[in-house]
Amino acid sequence: MTDTGRRIRPLRPLDARPARYPTPAQAESAARRLALRHPDRCRLREVGRSRAGRPLVLLSVDRGPHAVLVVGGPHPNEPIGTAGTVRLAEVLLDRPARPGLSWHLLLCLDPDGAALNAGWLDGPLTMRRHYEHFFRPSFEEQPELLPAPGSGRPPMPESLALTGLIDELRPFLQCSLHGVDFGGAFAQLTRPVLGLSGRFARSAQRAGVPLDVDSYDAIGWASPDPGTYLMPTPGTGGSRALPDEPELSTWSYAARYGAVTAVLEVPMWAVDAVGDARPHPAGAQALAAAARDLTARAGELAALLPGVAAHLTGAHGHEAYGPLLRTAGSSLAVAPRVAEEWLQRWGSEPLTTSRVTTAELVAARVPLRVASVLLRLLADARGPAAEAARDRARAVVTDSLDRLRHRFGARWVPVQEQLAHQTRAVLTTADCLLR
């Protein structure tokens, strides 16, 4: 491969400007400005349309045959991904082109979801405001996840646009830019990348965030180094409670061209205990308590859901609220299965503080997300039943936020530090594969 001996320069120190997450429209405007300033190196084009007709925009930097594909905005509640594509383009254009290499940055994979989550970006980036505007689609509506063969469910237009890009570009590396609301940084890989884990860990330390060393998101996956996980092949591990199978994803799709996919995660609010690999002093009891809590909260909110849906039969009809209803329903269906899996697979095993903490975060986070969505659905509802449902959902939100702030010590990671780590992670992964 061209120029394998030259290492990618480290990211220069960021300036002191306060940083915010851009909306997809703002990211597209920024990308157009970059393309106008660098016409010799940049091309901007539409590669598809979302289900609602929003454009899927690709910014390409340089023209070498060896391609890196970077996917921004795969989850709308993780705006760091769209911000990361713009920041990466700025960094790449601030240095000479690397011979033989091209970068292709999909600004936002799910602009429809981003539109339902955008209210948070307009004001203070507080924890409470984040959940007041929270939206994350159900698993079946997440474009990186492909339908199972024989399911009868066609791929989403966004999914087809991404697999079409993979077919066109045949990248040697695909990076998917994700963020977690609470926890630490970690990388999920379709195959090992020599030299990445140490540099990834140093980057996280430089950004002031812990590594998630026993992540719930990678249950049952091999972890060759702290904070680095290898996606399972069919039947070799992973959670049986969650319907997001890595082998049925655009991450695995790229492997047909020999590509490595790196799913790169960085937290908005850091929780230092996810970096603690020591044995938890009472792991089984703490896990059982988290499972009971998750099951009870999910049951309580599930009892509210039919009444919430009934309040939505009005001038707007159900379909106007469809994505919010579907995500609440799918989360409530999965939650008790997740809690049961915790007890069946780890209820009697020694557990690390990291594993217990990630489970406790899930037990707080899932009800918080669902209750927040229910409040959005009930915003215009009137009457005693609606008021009672609102009061109950508000109580879940308030209690969950208090736990996350005080019990877990969640602390905000400035957007600039999130961006710096994620950009370093992309550049480092490419560098490790090229060396």
XYZ file of C-alpha atoms in Angstrom:
435
model
C 0.000 0.000 0.000
C 1.201 3.495 -0.827
C 3.305 5.387 1.681
C 3.065 2.834 4.475
C 6.167 4.101 6.192
C 4.923 7.564 7.068
C 2.922 7.943 10.241
C -0.111 10.203 10.355
C 0.759 13.355 12.302
C -0.924 13.657 15.706
C -3.861 16.016 16.021
C -2.702 19.540 16.700
C -3.850 21.183 19.965
C -7.408 22.433 19.715
C -8.128 26.117 20.074
C -10.065 27.548 22.995
C -13.325 28.254 21.150
C -16.379 26.810 22.897
C -17.558 23.889 20.763
C -21.079 22.672 20.149
C -22.533 19.805 18.223
C -23.755 20.833 14.748
C -27.068 19.747 13.303
C -26.831 17.827 9.997
C -27.754 21.036 8.137
C -25.009 22.973 9.918
C -22.533 20.163 9.203
C -23.472 20.269 5.527
C -22.962 24.055 5.446
C -19.543 23.640 7.055
C -18.660 20.910 4.554
C -19.684 23.158 1.640
C -17.430 25.920 2.941
C -14.525 23.485 3.159
C -15.196 22.262 -0.381
C -15.246 25.843 -1.698
C -11.962 26.661 0.066
C -10.267 23.440 -1.095
C -11.696 22.642 -4.554
C -8.532 20.751 -5.480
C -8.956 18.316 -2.600
C -12.696 18.188 -1.738
C -15.848 16.933 -3.419
C -19.325 17.077 -1.958
C -22.186 14.944 -3.265
C -25.522 13.478 -2.283
C -25.412 9.684 -2.046
C -29.032 8.998 -1.134
C -32.134 10.179 0.638
C -33.616 9.254 3.981
C -37.085 7.773 4.438
C -38.426 11.328 4.863
C -36.477 12.625 1.861
C -33.587 14.321 3.668
C -30.241 14.242 1.806
C -27.398 11.928 2.793
C -24.279 13.974 2.050
C -20.741 12.674 1.496
C -17.639 14.871 1.749
C -14.607 13.293 0.074
C -11.074 14.507 0.755
C -8.264 13.579 -1.667
C -8.369 11.010 -4.453
C -6.144 8.020 -3.657
C -7.305 4.489 -4.442
C -7.045 3.324 -0.817
C -10.265 4.552 0.820
C -11.314 5.220 4.404
C -15.086 5.507 4.918
C -16.199 7.421 8.017
C -19.864 7.241 9.053
C -21.222 10.124 11.100
C -24.526 10.319 12.935
C -25.516 6.628 12.965
C -27.499 7.245 16.182
C -29.323 10.579 16.549
C -28.808 10.779 20.317
C -25.031 10.713 19.683
C -24.372 14.010 17.875
C -20.616 13.663 18.321
C -20.587 11.492 15.168
C -21.743 14.257 12.826
C -19.478 16.756 14.589
C -16.600 14.307 14.189
C -16.880 14.130 10.408
C -16.532 17.915 10.081
C -13.666 18.068 12.569
C -11.845 15.233 10.821
C -12.177 17.017 7.462
C -10.705 20.188 8.982
C -7.749 18.258 10.370
C -7.116 16.422 7.094
C -7.202 19.659 5.091
C -4.801 21.285 7.519
C -2.043 18.904 6.419
C -0.671 17.709 3.091
C -2.534 14.996 1.247
C -1.159 11.535 1.863
C -0.343 9.886 -1.476
C -2.581 6.971 -2.353
C -5.175 7.673 0.342
C -8.695 9.118 0.172
C -11.181 9.901 2.930
C -14.949 9.724 2.492
C -17.023 11.284 5.270
C -20.757 10.564 5.418
C -21.943 13.519 7.477
C -25.082 11.974 8.980
C -26.522 8.523 8.347
C -29.830 9.157 10.149
C -30.949 12.752 9.494
C -34.594 11.893 10.228
C -33.693 10.708 13.708
C -31.408 13.699 14.187
C -34.362 16.016 13.472
C -36.280 14.404 16.362
C -33.309 14.867 18.700
C -32.217 18.350 17.581
C -33.915 20.407 20.297
C -31.088 19.717 22.731
C -28.508 21.262 20.419
C -30.173 24.684 20.476
C -29.633 25.415 24.169
C -27.434 24.535 27.154
C -25.953 21.049 26.842
C -27.264 19.885 30.195
C -28.212 16.377 31.203
C -31.842 17.299 31.845
C -32.240 19.086 28.508
C -30.642 16.166 26.689
C -33.411 13.865 27.888
C -36.172 16.423 27.404
C -35.381 16.156 23.679
C -34.281 12.525 23.644
C -34.872 10.246 20.681
C -33.155 7.025 19.622
C -34.930 4.772 17.125
C -35.934 1.198 17.790
C -33.441 -1.443 16.698
C -35.367 -2.155 13.485
C -35.076 1.522 12.491
C -31.338 1.943 13.049
C -29.722 2.129 9.589
C -26.460 0.381 10.480
C -28.429 -2.779 11.334
C -29.511 -4.837 8.326
C -32.626 -7.050 8.311
C -32.096 -10.761 8.776
C -32.416 -12.906 5.651
C -35.964 -14.180 5.351
C -37.353 -11.574 7.740
C -39.471 -10.007 5.020
C -38.259 -6.586 6.137
C -36.529 -4.577 3.379
C -33.381 -2.570 4.152
C -33.959 1.084 4.934
C -33.013 3.641 2.244
C -30.252 4.901 4.543
C -28.878 1.358 4.880
C -28.905 0.905 1.106
C -27.077 4.196 0.638
C -24.355 3.043 3.045
C -23.957 -0.442 1.587
C -23.878 1.161 -1.863
C -21.026 3.401 -0.739
C -19.155 0.398 0.607
C -19.639 -1.409 -2.702
C -18.428 1.660 -4.619
C -15.441 2.599 -2.466
C -14.296 -0.850 -1.267
C -12.617 0.766 1.745
C -9.814 -0.867 3.690
C -11.216 0.838 6.819
C -14.707 1.870 7.890
C -15.032 3.980 11.049
C -18.435 4.426 12.652
C -18.537 7.429 14.992
C -20.608 6.738 18.096
C -20.998 8.212 21.551
C -22.314 6.897 24.852
C -24.299 9.093 27.176
C -22.649 7.724 30.362
C -19.480 5.676 30.728
C -16.117 5.584 29.019
C -14.336 5.300 25.689
C -14.008 1.986 23.871
C -13.507 0.556 20.396
C -15.343 -2.359 18.783
C -13.513 -3.994 15.868
C -14.414 -6.581 13.251
C -10.868 -7.895 13.495
C -7.699 -7.026 15.480
C -5.739 -3.904 14.553
C -2.115 -4.228 15.624
C -0.907 -1.317 17.756
C -4.289 0.392 18.141
C -5.219 -0.391 21.734
C -2.283 1.342 23.416
C -2.619 4.491 21.341
C -6.400 4.496 21.820
C -5.929 4.261 25.586
C -3.431 7.123 25.622
C -5.810 9.257 23.561
C -8.646 8.628 26.023
C -6.373 9.533 28.922
C -5.361 12.720 27.142
C -9.055 13.614 26.720
C -9.707 12.963 30.414
C -12.084 10.023 29.909
C -11.829 6.477 31.307
C -11.611 3.355 29.195
C -14.656 1.110 29.506
C -12.816 -2.104 30.313
C -15.760 -4.511 30.776
C -18.443 -2.945 28.619
C -22.055 -4.065 28.671
C -22.211 -3.111 24.972
C -19.719 -5.906 24.261
C -21.076 -8.668 26.491
C -19.487 -11.987 25.571
C -17.048 -10.443 23.087
C -13.322 -11.127 23.133
C -11.307 -8.240 24.579
C -7.613 -8.582 23.661
C -6.767 -5.317 25.447
C -8.601 -3.031 27.890
C -11.203 -0.941 26.081
C -10.889 -2.900 22.807
C -13.447 -5.531 21.787
C -13.734 -7.896 18.819
C -17.180 -8.359 17.309
C -18.350 -11.972 17.424
C -18.997 -14.107 14.397
C -22.376 -15.897 14.269
C -22.929 -18.136 17.266
C -19.702 -17.227 19.073
C -20.922 -14.844 21.775
C -22.753 -11.646 22.492
C -26.004 -10.820 24.182
C -28.972 -13.025 23.376
C -31.365 -10.431 24.790
C -30.534 -7.662 22.320
C -31.647 -7.832 18.668
C -28.615 -5.930 17.311
C -26.516 -8.726 15.802
C -23.120 -7.415 14.597
C -22.956 -10.036 11.858
C -26.171 -8.533 10.401
C -24.834 -5.017 10.114
C -23.106 -2.596 7.795
C -20.039 -3.098 10.010
C -19.747 -6.714 8.887
C -20.889 -5.928 5.341
C -17.621 -4.098 4.666
C -15.611 -7.252 5.413
C -16.485 -8.634 1.955
C -13.887 -6.184 0.624
C -11.331 -7.004 3.288
C -12.198 -3.920 5.350
C -11.822 -3.520 9.076
C -14.710 -1.712 10.746
C -14.000 0.236 13.924
C -16.973 1.426 15.988
C -15.481 4.240 18.059
C -17.254 5.300 21.254
C -16.644 8.355 23.427
C -18.777 9.449 26.415
C -20.690 12.680 26.880
C -20.660 12.164 30.652
C -17.731 10.171 31.985
C -18.176 7.631 34.790
C -14.756 6.694 36.129
C -15.846 3.365 37.649
C -16.223 1.797 34.179
C -12.428 1.836 34.038
C -12.078 -0.237 37.233
C -11.203 -3.851 36.398
C -10.845 -4.917 40.042
C -13.327 -7.424 41.509
C -16.481 -5.810 42.832
C -16.823 -6.535 46.576
C -20.473 -7.597 46.214
C -20.889 -8.122 42.486
C -23.661 -10.739 42.492
C -25.815 -8.778 44.931
C -25.303 -5.498 43.081
C -26.124 -7.123 39.743
C -29.279 -8.704 41.168
C -30.358 -5.332 42.554
C -29.790 -3.680 39.166
C -31.796 -6.432 37.438
C -34.692 -6.048 39.874
C -34.629 -2.280 39.480
C -34.607 -2.435 35.677
C -37.447 -4.989 35.604
C -39.601 -3.034 38.052
C -39.109 0.327 36.324
C -39.753 -1.185 32.904
C -42.954 -2.814 34.157
C -44.129 0.443 35.677
C -43.548 2.370 32.462
C -45.015 -0.411 30.301
C -48.249 -0.064 32.279
C -48.369 3.614 31.275
C -47.786 3.024 27.568
C -51.337 2.000 26.491
C -52.790 5.076 28.171
C -50.172 7.301 26.556
C -50.985 5.839 23.134
C -54.694 6.427 23.744
C -54.044 10.140 24.326
C -52.477 10.448 20.885
C -55.638 9.707 18.903
C -56.507 13.218 17.852
C -55.922 15.694 15.127
C -52.397 14.472 14.464
C -53.141 10.757 14.602
C -50.830 7.996 15.753
C -48.421 8.173 12.811
C -47.118 11.622 13.783
C -45.841 10.029 16.989
C -44.931 6.673 15.475
C -41.128 6.753 15.911
C -41.423 7.817 19.561
C -44.046 5.171 20.344
C -42.041 2.457 18.622
C -38.808 3.246 20.429
C -40.556 3.328 23.818
C -42.255 0.002 23.112
C -39.117 -1.736 21.868
C -37.036 -0.566 24.845
C -39.667 -1.778 27.302
C -39.856 -5.147 25.542
C -36.087 -5.661 25.674
C -35.473 -4.451 29.248
C -36.779 -7.501 31.194
C -34.930 -9.862 28.835
C -31.706 -7.956 29.508
C -32.233 -8.187 33.288
C -32.957 -11.910 33.053
C -29.814 -12.451 30.997
C -27.701 -10.694 33.629
C -28.874 -13.137 36.293
C -28.623 -16.254 34.119
C -25.155 -15.566 32.756
C -23.399 -13.693 35.558
C -25.535 -14.037 38.668
C -23.099 -16.402 40.389
C -19.777 -15.291 38.862
C -17.141 -12.934 40.258
C -17.691 -9.589 38.556
C -15.530 -6.545 38.004
C -16.513 -3.124 39.217
C -16.657 -2.072 35.572
C -19.172 -4.797 34.620
C -21.411 -4.043 37.601
C -21.235 -0.313 36.949
C -22.189 -0.681 33.287
C -25.177 -2.832 34.302
C -26.238 -0.279 36.903
C -25.931 2.475 34.292
C -28.202 0.521 31.953
C -30.701 0.031 34.792
C -30.808 3.796 35.277
C -30.536 4.815 31.631
C -33.228 2.684 29.963
C -36.099 3.862 32.221
C -34.788 7.431 31.929
C -34.892 7.247 28.139
C -38.369 5.710 28.033
C -39.845 8.071 30.619
C -38.390 11.023 28.715
C -39.978 9.820 25.482
C -43.321 9.344 27.255
C -43.170 12.940 28.458
C -42.654 14.082 24.886
C -45.656 12.040 23.796
C -47.791 13.478 26.598
C -46.795 17.092 25.993
C -50.206 18.104 24.633
C -52.383 15.593 26.492
C -55.002 16.852 28.934
C -57.070 15.306 31.695
C -56.472 13.558 35.027
C -55.137 10.338 33.513
C -52.593 12.235 31.417
C -51.523 14.282 34.428
C -51.043 11.129 36.499
C -48.948 9.530 33.750
C -46.887 12.689 33.412
C -46.280 12.802 37.173
C -45.096 9.188 37.200
C -42.807 9.663 34.191
C -41.377 12.863 35.689
C -40.608 11.011 38.921
C -38.660 8.354 37.006
C -36.724 11.048 35.132
C -35.880 12.988 38.304
C -34.788 9.891 40.234
C -32.684 8.572 37.340
C -30.924 11.898 36.814
C -30.164 12.162 40.528
C -28.608 8.693 40.493
C -26.487 9.447 37.464
C -25.215 12.714 38.904
C -24.620 11.689 42.502
C -24.310 7.902 42.756
C -22.161 7.485 39.642
C -20.425 10.866 39.711
C -21.127 11.437 36.015
C -19.160 14.443 34.757
C -19.492 16.319 31.478
C -16.746 15.823 28.899
C -16.333 19.045 26.886
C -17.281 18.670 23.243
C -13.763 19.703 22.195
C -12.281 16.790 24.161
C -14.836 14.355 22.743
C -13.952 15.542 19.240
C -10.225 15.425 19.852
C -10.323 11.827 21.076
C -12.623 10.606 18.325
C -10.557 12.286 15.612
C -7.347 10.841 17.026
C -8.987 7.412 17.145
C -9.895 7.513 13.437
C -6.448 8.728 12.383
C -4.720 6.209 14.640
C -6.759 3.285 13.319
C -5.921 4.209 9.738
C -2.265 4.680 10.655
C -2.053 1.265 12.341
C -3.525 -0.452 9.267
C -1.226 1.402 6.854
C 1.999 0.758 8.728
